[in-house]
Amino acid sequence: MAAVSAQGGRSGGGGGSSGAGGGPNCGTGSGRSGLLDKWKIDDKPVKIDKWDGSAVKNSLDDSAKKVLLEKYKYVENFGLIDGRLTICTISCFFAIVALIWDYMHPFPESKPVLALCVISYFVMMGILTIYTSYKEKSIFLVAHRKDPTGMDPDDIWQLSSSLKRFDDKYTLKLTFISGRTKQQREAEFTKSIAKFFDHSGTLVMDAYEPEISRLHDSLATERKIK
Amino acid sequence: MLSLDFLDDVRRMNKRQLYYQVLNFGMIVSSALMIWKGLMVITGSESPIVVVLSGSMEPAFHRGDLLFLTNRVEDPIRVGEIVVFRIEGREIPIVHRVLKIHEKQNGHIKFLTKGDNNAVDDRGLYKQGQHWLEKKDVVGRAR
């Protein structure tokens, strides 16, 4: 059950999708998108329980995502996340098939189908564990910078972070993969989370954003020098 | 509009993250379900783990004990084995010991059961007019 409990702590988080329902309303008074506007709270400052390690990590990750996507206008690539969602969906599908089949044909006849579903389910769990450990590797954002000339392939920026249990040191790593030369460069910083949160648990963007920008610019300028 | 602060986390999530939360919950439920079904397949019994509900098998089993059952149909049922069986028309399985067996040449078996702590055999529990149990009533055996 280790794989399941490891994912349980990650709530995902994401203030980055400001385009979801809020687009320009032409004054026709569409009540539905108005409700969606009120539901989404992208602009409210982030307040979390400062003693909850996973909430802290998630909120820091989300804010880093927000900075990169909104300030530098990169486009998020959902490939990794979609892969994980697909594997989980297929596993649940096997479970549901087993449940329904067993309900329709009571036990002794359903034995071969059940055996197949159970084995497939655990194989999918194994695949999921391998996927999250080796392919995803704590990366929570993959963003593309579309080349303005439209000729060269996109540059890729990857964000990954780690925060140990009961520790206050948060490490954020930014990786830049150049589209043209396929070179990879990374920069990271490790800071105490106390630097970014105030005593009530509100994330202070004014302290956090310069850090992200500094990481970003350190990678961007190197490229220009080369 | 109600401002429910505890929903803030949910409101900040986009579609993918919401879907992932739902999936997470589904996977926890599915894992439990798959382990149960897996046990069913391995032991061959409809109900691989049962709870002892009454004190009719004391001092061997007490109320609240968990029993892990197997149901290998190839093994013949012998006198003295503890079987878990279901009586037609009743939902709840009963855990008692086999007392007598009538066996035909073709392997067809009729058997009578009695709880260790009971004074009389189970004929009072069986269906009206039923005097013997058959293999198909057996849910599993406690070894």
mmCIF file with all atom_site columns, C-alpha atoms in Angstrom, chain A residues 10-17 20 39-42 58 62, chain B residues 7-22:
data_model
loop_
_atom_site.group_PDB
_atom_site.id
_atom_site.type_symbol
_atom_site.label_atom_id
_atom_site.label_alt_id
_atom_site.label_comp_id
_atom_site.label_asym_id
_atom_site.label_entity_id
_atom_site.label_seq_id
_atom_site.pdbx_PDB_ins_code
_atom_site.Cartn_x
_atom_site.Cartn_y
_atom_site.Cartn_z
_atom_site.occupancy
_atom_site.B_iso_or_equiv
_atom_site.pdbx_formal_charge
_atom_site.auth_seq_id
_atom_site.auth_comp_id
_atom_site.auth_asym_id
_atom_site.auth_atom_id
_atom_site.pdbx_PDB_model_num
ATOM 1  C CA . ARG A 1 10 ? -0.089  15.441 -2.597  1.00 0.00 ? 10 ARG A CA 1
ATOM 2  C CA . SER A 1 11 ? -3.087  17.632 -3.126  1.00 0.00 ? 11 SER A CA 1
ATOM 3  C CA . GLY A 1 12 ? -1.785  18.868 -6.458  1.00 0.00 ? 12 GLY A CA 1
ATOM 4  C CA . GLY A 1 13 ? -2.553  22.517 -6.051  1.00 0.00 ? 13 GLY A CA 1
ATOM 5  C CA . GLY A 1 14 ? -2.550  25.051 -8.788  1.00 0.00 ? 14 GLY A CA 1
ATOM 6  C CA . GLY A 1 15 ? -3.388  28.665 -9.036  1.00 0.00 ? 15 GLY A CA 1
ATOM 7  C CA . GLY A 1 16 ? -2.142  28.790 -12.567 1.00 0.00 ? 16 GLY A CA 1
ATOM 8  C CA . SER A 1 17 ? -5.260  28.139 -14.577 1.00 0.00 ? 17 SER A CA 1
ATOM 9  C CA . ALA A 1 20 ? -10.693 28.274 -16.974 1.00 0.00 ? 20 ALA A CA 1
ATOM 10 C CA . TRP A 1 39 ? -15.454 30.061 -7.122  1.00 0.00 ? 39 TRP A CA 1
ATOM 11 C CA . LYS A 1 40 ? -11.930 30.534 -8.413  1.00 0.00 ? 40 LYS A CA 1
ATOM 12 C CA . ILE A 1 41 ? -9.792  32.506 -6.015  1.00 0.00 ? 41 ILE A CA 1
ATOM 13 C CA . ASP A 1 42 ? -6.575  32.967 -7.847  1.00 0.00 ? 42 ASP A CA 1
ATOM 14 C CA . ASN A 1 58 ? 2.115   22.409 -2.164  1.00 0.00 ? 58 ASN A CA 1
ATOM 15 C CA . ASP A 1 62 ? 1.882   26.337 -6.740  1.00 0.00 ? 62 ASP A CA 1
ATOM 16 C CA . LEU B 2 7  ? -12.824 25.032 0.736   1.00 0.00 ? 7  LEU B CA 1
ATOM 17 C CA . ASP B 2 8  ? -10.034 27.376 -0.348  1.00 0.00 ? 8  ASP B CA 1
ATOM 18 C CA . ASP B 2 9  ? -7.732  24.499 -1.176  1.00 0.00 ? 9  ASP B CA 1
ATOM 19 C CA . VAL B 2 10 ? -10.315 22.943 -3.429  1.00 0.00 ? 10 VAL B CA 1
ATOM 20 C CA . ARG B 2 11 ? -11.082 26.215 -5.147  1.00 0.00 ? 11 ARG B CA 1
ATOM 21 C CA . ARG B 2 12 ? -7.455  26.724 -5.972  1.00 0.00 ? 12 ARG B CA 1
ATOM 22 C CA . MET B 2 13 ? -7.220  23.438 -7.841  1.00 0.00 ? 13 MET B CA 1
ATOM 23 C CA . ASN B 2 14 ? -7.683  23.177 -11.543 1.00 0.00 ? 14 ASN B CA 1
ATOM 24 C CA . LYS B 2 15 ? -9.579  20.395 -13.331 1.00 0.00 ? 15 LYS B CA 1
ATOM 25 C CA . ARG B 2 16 ? -6.649  18.000 -13.455 1.00 0.00 ? 16 ARG B CA 1
ATOM 26 C CA . GLN B 2 17 ? -5.939  18.286 -9.765  1.00 0.00 ? 17 GLN B CA 1
ATOM 27 C CA . LEU B 2 18 ? -9.574  17.788 -8.835  1.00 0.00 ? 18 LEU B CA 1
ATOM 28 C CA . TYR B 2 19 ? -9.694  14.717 -11.039 1.00 0.00 ? 19 TYR B CA 1
ATOM 29 C CA . TYR B 2 20 ? -6.509  13.457 -9.413  1.00 0.00 ? 20 TYR B CA 1
ATOM 30 C CA . GLN B 2 21 ? -8.072  13.831 -5.974  1.00 0.00 ? 21 GLN B CA 1
ATOM 31 C CA . VAL B 2 22 ? -11.091 11.822 -7.065  1.00 0.00 ? 22 VAL B CA 1
#
